[in-house]
Short mmCIF file of C-alpha atoms in Angstrom, two decimals:
data_model
loop_
_atom_site.label_atom_id
_atom_site.label_comp_id
_atom_site.label_asym_id
_atom_site.label_seq_id
_atom_site.Cartn_x
_atom_site.Cartn_y
_atom_site.Cartn_z
CA UNK E 1 70.67 53.58 54.55
CA UNK E 2 70.61 57.34 55.16
CA UNK E 3 67.49 58.70 56.75
CA UNK E 4 65.67 61.18 54.50
CA UNK E 5 65.55 64.71 55.86
CA UNK E 6 62.10 65.94 56.82
CA UNK E 7 60.51 68.70 54.81
CA UNK E 8 58.36 71.68 55.68
CA UNK E 9 56.66 73.67 52.92
CA UNK E 10 58.59 71.66 50.35
CA UNK E 11 61.96 72.65 51.82
CA UNK E 12 64.45 70.39 53.61
CA UNK E 13 63.94 70.73 57.34
CA UNK E 14 66.55 70.01 60.02
CA UNK E 15 65.09 70.67 63.52
CA UNK E 16 68.48 71.35 65.10
CA UNK E 17 69.51 73.73 62.32
CA UNK E 18 66.13 75.47 62.40
CA UNK E 19 66.37 75.93 66.19
CA UNK E 20 69.88 77.31 65.87
CA UNK E 21 68.81 79.79 63.20
CA UNK E 22 65.66 80.73 65.15
CA UNK E 23 67.54 81.44 68.38
CA UNK E 24 70.24 83.38 66.57
CA UNK E 25 67.94 85.47 64.37
CA UNK E 26 68.52 89.02 65.57
CA UNK E 27 65.54 91.28 66.21
CA UNK E 28 66.85 94.88 66.30
CA UNK E 29 64.37 96.03 68.97
CA UNK E 30 64.92 93.13 71.34
CA UNK E 31 68.65 93.39 70.72
CA UNK E 32 68.52 97.11 71.58
CA UNK E 33 66.73 96.30 74.85
CA UNK E 34 69.37 93.75 75.78
CA UNK E 35 72.23 95.99 74.70
CA UNK E 36 70.87 98.86 76.81
CA UNK E 37 71.29 96.73 79.92
CA UNK E 38 67.73 97.36 81.09
CA UNK E 39 66.76 93.81 80.08
CA UNK E 40 69.53 91.50 81.26
CA UNK E 41 69.96 87.77 80.91
CA UNK E 42 70.63 86.45 84.40
CA UNK E 43 72.97 83.48 84.84
CA UNK E 44 71.73 82.74 88.37
CA UNK E 45 68.11 82.40 87.25
CA UNK E 46 69.17 80.38 84.22
CA UNK E 47 70.98 77.93 86.48
CA UNK E 48 67.94 77.55 88.74
CA UNK E 49 65.42 76.83 85.98
CA UNK E 50 67.47 74.86 83.47
CA UNK E 51 66.29 71.52 84.86
CA UNK E 52 62.56 72.20 84.57
CA UNK E 53 61.48 74.25 87.57
CA UNK E 54 58.53 76.60 87.08
CA UNK E 55 59.49 79.11 89.80
CA UNK E 56 62.66 80.36 91.44
CA UNK E 57 63.86 82.53 94.31
CA UNK E 58 66.86 84.83 94.00
CA UNK E 59 68.43 87.28 96.45
CA UNK E 60 68.57 91.04 96.28
CA UNK E 61 70.78 93.30 98.35
CA UNK E 62 70.09 96.69 99.84
CA UNK E 63 72.51 99.55 99.27
CA UNK E 64 75.25 99.45 101.89
CA UNK E 65 75.41 102.27 104.42
CA UNK E 66 77.05 103.29 107.67
CA UNK E 67 79.09 106.14 109.08
CA UNK E 68 82.89 106.08 108.65
CA UNK E 69 84.98 106.27 111.82
CA UNK E 70 87.96 108.46 112.42
CA UNK E 71 91.09 106.48 111.62
CA UNK E 72 93.36 107.89 114.31
CA UNK E 73 94.92 104.81 115.83
CA UNK E 74 92.58 104.91 118.82
CA UNK E 75 88.99 104.68 117.50
CA UNK E 76 87.44 101.26 116.93
CA UNK E 77 86.04 100.47 113.49
CA UNK E 78 82.39 99.40 113.56
CA UNK E 79 80.81 96.85 111.26
CA UNK E 80 77.61 97.54 109.35
CA UNK E 81 75.92 94.29 108.34
CA UNK E 82 74.75 94.02 104.76
CA UNK E 83 71.00 93.63 104.36
CA UNK E 84 68.85 92.12 101.69
CA UNK E 85 66.08 89.72 100.98
CA UNK E 86 64.72 87.48 98.28
CA UNK E 87 62.35 87.79 95.36
CA UNK E 88 60.40 85.08 93.57
CA UNK E 89 59.83 84.77 89.85
CA UNK E 90 57.87 82.51 87.54
CA UNK E 91 58.62 80.62 84.32
CA UNK E 92 56.02 80.70 81.57
CA UNK E 93 55.65 78.34 78.64
CA UNK E 94 54.22 79.27 75.27
CA UNK E 95 53.65 77.41 72.01
CA UNK E 96 52.32 78.10 68.54
CA UNK E 97 52.27 76.39 65.16
CA UNK E 98 52.07 77.45 61.52
CA UNK E 99 50.91 75.35 58.62
CA UNK E 100 50.32 75.38 54.88
CA UNK E 101 47.90 73.36 52.77
CA UNK E 102 49.31 71.27 49.96
CA UNK E 103 46.77 72.72 47.54
CA UNK E 104 47.91 76.32 48.20
CA UNK E 105 51.54 75.35 47.66
CA UNK E 106 50.73 73.42 44.48
CA UNK E 107 48.40 76.12 43.16
CA UNK E 108 51.00 78.86 43.68
CA UNK E 109 53.91 76.73 42.46
CA UNK E 110 56.25 76.99 45.38
CA UNK E 111 56.81 78.28 48.89
CA UNK E 112 59.06 80.62 50.83
CA UNK E 113 62.52 79.33 51.70
CA UNK E 114 63.24 78.20 55.25
CA UNK E 115 65.37 81.24 56.01
CA UNK E 116 62.38 83.52 55.56
CA UNK E 117 60.23 81.25 57.72
CA UNK E 118 62.91 81.28 60.41
CA UNK E 119 63.02 85.07 60.34
CA UNK E 120 59.25 85.38 60.70
CA UNK E 121 59.09 82.92 63.61
CA UNK E 122 61.91 84.70 65.43
CA UNK E 123 60.24 88.09 64.99
CA UNK E 124 56.89 86.68 66.13
CA UNK E 125 58.33 85.48 69.43
CA UNK E 126 60.43 88.62 69.91
CA UNK E 127 57.29 90.75 69.55
CA UNK E 128 55.49 88.55 72.06
CA UNK E 129 58.30 89.10 74.53
CA UNK E 130 58.23 92.84 73.97
CA UNK E 131 54.46 92.98 74.54
CA UNK E 132 54.79 90.84 77.66
CA UNK E 133 57.39 93.22 79.10
CA UNK E 134 54.98 96.15 78.67
CA UNK E 135 52.18 94.18 80.33
CA UNK E 136 54.44 93.31 83.26
CA UNK E 137 55.38 96.97 83.64
CA UNK E 138 51.72 97.97 83.78
CA UNK E 139 51.08 95.32 86.42
CA UNK E 140 53.82 96.39 88.81
CA UNK E 141 53.27 100.13 88.42
CA UNK E 142 49.71 99.57 89.65
CA UNK E 143 50.90 98.04 92.95
CA UNK E 144 49.61 99.96 95.98
CA UNK E 145 49.71 99.44 99.72
CA UNK E 146 50.28 101.12 103.05
CA UNK E 147 53.70 102.05 104.36
CA UNK E 148 56.68 104.20 103.41
CA UNK E 149 57.92 101.88 100.68
CA UNK E 150 54.55 101.84 98.90
CA UNK E 151 54.42 105.64 99.19
CA UNK E 152 57.90 105.84 97.65
CA UNK E 153 56.86 103.47 94.86
CA UNK E 154 53.88 105.70 94.03
CA UNK E 155 56.38 108.44 93.08
CA UNK E 156 57.61 106.21 90.25
CA UNK E 157 54.40 107.02 88.37
CA UNK E 158 54.76 110.58 87.10
CA UNK E 159 51.62 111.98 85.48
CA UNK E 160 52.07 115.34 83.75
CA UNK E 161 48.52 115.47 82.35
CA UNK E 162 46.95 117.11 85.40
CA UNK E 163 49.12 118.55 88.20
CA UNK E 164 52.65 117.77 87.04
CA UNK E 165 55.49 117.51 89.59
CA UNK E 166 58.01 118.12 86.78
CA UNK E 167 58.48 120.46 83.82
CA UNK E 168 56.28 120.09 80.74
CA UNK E 169 54.94 121.95 77.72
CA UNK E 170 51.13 121.93 77.63
CA UNK E 171 51.20 118.58 79.49
CA UNK E 172 53.52 117.13 76.86
CA UNK E 173 57.08 115.96 77.44
CA UNK E 174 59.53 118.84 77.24
CA UNK E 175 63.31 118.85 76.96
CA UNK E 176 63.92 118.29 80.69
CA UNK E 177 60.81 116.26 81.59
CA UNK E 178 62.36 112.81 81.38
CA UNK E 179 65.39 113.72 83.48
CA UNK E 180 63.24 115.43 86.09
CA UNK E 181 60.79 112.50 86.25
CA UNK E 182 63.64 110.08 86.92
CA UNK E 183 65.12 112.37 89.59
CA UNK E 184 61.69 112.77 91.19
CA UNK E 185 61.38 108.99 91.52
CA UNK E 186 64.88 107.84 92.47
CA UNK E 187 66.89 110.95 93.35
CA UNK E 188 70.63 110.60 92.82
CA UNK E 189 70.27 107.14 91.24
CA UNK E 190 69.14 108.75 87.98
CA UNK E 191 72.30 107.81 86.08
CA UNK E 192 71.25 104.14 86.18
CA UNK E 193 68.57 104.66 83.51
CA UNK E 194 69.36 103.36 80.03
CA UNK E 195 66.10 102.54 78.19
CA UNK E 196 62.87 104.32 77.28
CA UNK E 197 59.88 102.59 75.66
CA UNK E 198 57.39 105.01 74.13
CA UNK E 199 54.52 105.39 71.66
CA UNK E 200 55.33 106.73 68.19
CA UNK E 201 53.26 109.87 68.93
CA UNK E 202 55.54 110.72 71.85
CA UNK E 203 58.64 109.92 69.80
CA UNK E 204 57.46 112.20 66.99
CA UNK E 205 56.92 115.02 69.47
CA UNK E 206 60.41 114.59 70.94
CA UNK E 207 62.00 114.37 67.49
CA UNK E 208 60.32 117.69 66.66
CA UNK E 209 61.99 119.19 69.73
CA UNK E 210 65.30 117.86 68.37
CA UNK E 211 66.00 115.93 71.58
CA UNK E 212 65.40 112.49 70.05
CA UNK E 213 67.34 111.08 67.12
CA UNK E 214 66.23 107.99 65.18
CA UNK E 215 68.82 105.37 64.37
CA UNK E 216 69.25 104.56 60.68
CA UNK E 217 70.21 101.55 58.62
CA UNK E 218 70.94 100.94 54.96
CA UNK E 219 68.79 98.28 53.30
CA UNK E 220 69.82 95.80 50.61
CA UNK E 221 69.03 98.35 47.89
CA UNK E 222 71.36 100.90 49.48
CA UNK E 223 68.48 103.08 50.71
CA UNK E 224 68.86 104.62 54.17
CA UNK E 225 65.83 103.99 56.40
CA UNK E 226 64.82 104.84 59.95
CA UNK E 227 64.61 102.18 62.64
CA UNK E 228 62.01 102.15 65.39
CA UNK E 229 64.95 102.71 67.71
CA UNK E 230 66.32 106.09 68.74
CA UNK E 231 68.45 107.82 71.36
CA UNK E 232 67.61 110.52 73.91
CA UNK E 233 69.65 111.90 76.81
CA UNK E 234 72.07 108.99 76.54
CA UNK E 235 69.22 106.45 76.68
CA UNK E 236 68.14 103.93 74.07
CA UNK E 237 64.56 104.55 72.90
CA UNK E 238 62.36 101.71 71.66
CA UNK E 239 59.24 102.93 69.83
CA UNK E 240 56.28 100.64 70.38
CA UNK E 241 52.64 101.52 69.77
CA UNK E 242 51.77 98.78 72.25
CA UNK E 243 52.46 101.32 74.99
CA UNK E 244 49.15 102.17 76.71
CA UNK E 245 47.02 104.94 75.22
CA UNK E 246 43.84 106.13 76.93
CA UNK E 247 41.23 108.76 76.07
CA UNK E 248 40.56 110.50 72.76
CA UNK E 249 41.23 113.85 71.17
CA UNK E 250 42.79 116.44 73.47
CA UNK E 251 42.27 114.07 76.42
CA UNK E 252 44.48 111.34 74.97
CA UNK E 253 47.15 110.14 77.39
CA UNK E 254 50.32 108.25 76.41
CA UNK E 255 52.46 106.09 78.67
CA UNK E 256 56.25 106.13 78.39
CA UNK E 257 58.37 103.69 80.38
CA UNK E 258 61.84 104.53 81.64
CA UNK E 259 64.04 101.65 82.78
CA UNK E 260 67.47 101.39 84.35
CA UNK E 261 70.18 98.76 84.22
CA UNK E 262 68.88 95.35 85.26
CA UNK E 263 65.29 96.53 85.56
CA UNK E 264 64.17 93.24 84.04
CA UNK E 265 65.94 89.90 84.36
CA UNK E 266 65.40 87.21 81.76
CA UNK E 267 66.55 83.65 81.16
CA UNK E 268 65.56 80.67 79.02
CA UNK E 269 64.20 77.54 80.70
CA UNK E 270 64.40 73.92 79.66
CA UNK E 271 62.12 72.88 76.78
CA UNK E 272 62.49 69.30 75.57
CA UNK E 273 61.07 69.82 72.06
CA UNK E 274 61.24 73.51 71.17
CA UNK E 275 60.54 72.86 67.49
CA UNK E 276 59.22 70.03 65.31
CA UNK E 277 57.41 69.56 62.03
CA UNK E 278 54.55 67.31 61.10
CA UNK E 279 52.12 66.39 58.39
CA UNK E 280 48.36 65.79 58.37
CA UNK E 281 47.53 64.00 55.07
CA UNK E 282 43.74 64.24 55.49
CA UNK E 283 42.98 67.75 56.76
CA UNK E 284 42.28 70.15 53.86
CA UNK E 285 43.49 67.47 51.46
CA UNK E 286 46.88 67.46 53.15
CA UNK E 287 48.97 70.03 54.97
CA UNK E 288 52.33 70.44 56.66
CA UNK E 289 52.91 72.34 59.87
CA UNK E 290 55.68 73.66 62.05
CA UNK E 291 55.33 73.68 65.86
CA UNK E 292 57.39 75.96 68.14
CA UNK E 293 57.53 75.95 71.92
CA UNK E 294 59.46 77.93 74.49
CA UNK E 295 59.82 78.30 78.23
CA UNK E 296 61.45 81.39 79.67
CA UNK E 297 61.09 84.09 82.29
CA UNK E 298 61.02 87.87 82.35
CA UNK E 299 61.25 89.14 85.91
CA UNK E 300 60.82 92.76 87.08
CA UNK E 301 63.77 93.17 89.43
CA UNK E 302 62.72 93.98 93.00
CA UNK E 303 59.32 92.27 92.88
CA UNK E 304 57.89 88.85 93.70
CA UNK E 305 55.28 86.77 91.93
CA UNK E 306 52.79 84.65 93.86
CA UNK E 307 51.06 81.78 92.09
CA UNK E 308 47.33 82.60 91.89
CA UNK E 309 44.35 80.35 92.34
CA UNK E 310 43.89 78.36 89.15
CA UNK E 311 47.59 78.29 88.30
CA UNK E 312 48.45 75.19 86.29
CA UNK E 313 52.12 74.72 85.45
CA UNK E 314 52.53 77.96 83.51
CA UNK E 315 50.93 81.37 84.13
CA UNK E 316 48.57 82.69 81.49
CA UNK E 317 49.13 86.16 80.04
CA UNK E 318 46.30 87.42 82.25
CA UNK E 319 47.90 85.94 85.36
CA UNK E 320 51.29 87.44 84.51
CA UNK E 321 49.70 90.86 83.95
CA UNK E 322 47.56 90.79 87.11
CA UNK E 323 48.78 93.31 89.68
CA UNK E 324 47.32 91.16 92.48
CA UNK E 325 49.94 88.48 91.75
CA UNK E 326 52.88 90.86 92.27
CA UNK E 327 54.30 92.69 95.27
CA UNK E 328 57.20 95.07 95.75
CA UNK E 329 60.05 93.56 97.76
CA UNK E 330 63.04 95.87 97.32
CA UNK E 331 63.50 99.47 98.45
CA UNK E 332 61.51 101.53 95.95
CA UNK E 333 64.29 104.11 95.58
CA UNK E 334 66.58 101.35 94.33
CA UNK E 335 64.15 100.21 91.61
CA UNK E 336 65.14 101.82 88.32
CA UNK E 337 61.71 102.07 86.74
CA UNK E 338 59.50 105.09 86.02
CA UNK E 339 56.13 105.37 84.30
CA UNK E 340 55.63 108.75 82.65
CA UNK E 341 52.11 109.69 81.52
CA UNK E 342 51.77 112.62 79.13
CA UNK E 343 49.63 114.07 76.36
CA UNK E 344 52.39 113.54 73.86
#
C-alpha cells in the first residue's frame, strides 16, 4: 500500500522536495553578495563542520615578501619562509516554525500554494543572514587594543562626520569618498573591494550624484522595476536599511560597509532534520505547522571567535554580535573591510 503524502495548509507536502526548493530559491540580494565575491562559500570550512562540529580552525597566510637577489651566476638565492596563523570560527543553529489554523483555512476557502510558502521561507532566512552579517561587521569594527595592528585596524573605520581624513561634501559621501576611504585603510590593496552595503538614504544621495546606478528587472506584467541592488565604482551595492543609523535631524549618521573579496566566509553545517511538518488537532480547534531548522556559519575573514561564558551548543545573536567575543588575527592591512560613517 502506498503511503499517503503529508499535507501542509491543504497542499501535498514532500519534505525532500520542499527542502530542495527552499535551498534553491534565489534571493537577489544574497545572490548579489555571493556573486560579488565578498561573501564566499568556503569548501575547507564546509568539510570541517559537515559532521556536526560547532567550531572550526582554519589557516590564514600573510602576504609573501623578501628582497630579490641578483641572478648573476655567483650570488646565492635566499629563502623567505611563508608566514601565517590560524583563525577560529563558530557554527550557529537557528529554527523557526509557521502554522495555520484549520478554521482560518476553512473560513477563507483555501490556502497559498506550496511554491509561495517556499519562497517566503527562503526569503525569511536570507534576510536573517543579511542582518547577521551586518551585526558581525559592527562587532569586529569595534575591536580595539594596543599595538601596531590594532592601530592599523582603527584606520578601517573612516568617519567623515567630524574631521574627515578623506574628501566629502558637507560630511556626505562625494564622488571620490569611497575610493579614498578604501585607500586610507588598505593602501594599494584597494582593488580587492567588490561590495558595498548601505542605507537607502546614502544610496539616494549617490544616485543623485550620478555615481550609483540601480539595477533593473522586468516583472511578470512586463513593467520595469528597480532592485535594491546597484553598482558604483565597479562594486556591487546592496541597499539595506538595517545598516546602523544614529542621531536625528542634521546630526543623523549613516554607516556604509565596504567589503573585499573573501571578506566573509560561509558554509552550511550538518542538520539532521532541516524541515518537517506536523499537526496539532486540539490547539485552536486544529492547526498545521511547518518547522525549519538550519546550521551554518558566517565568518569574518581574519578574525577569531572565542566561546563566551554561558555558551551552550550554538551562539545566540547577542553572543555573535558581541565585540568581546572576537579578536583580530590577521594583518589589518590585508583585511578588506572598511566602515564609512557619513551624514548621507
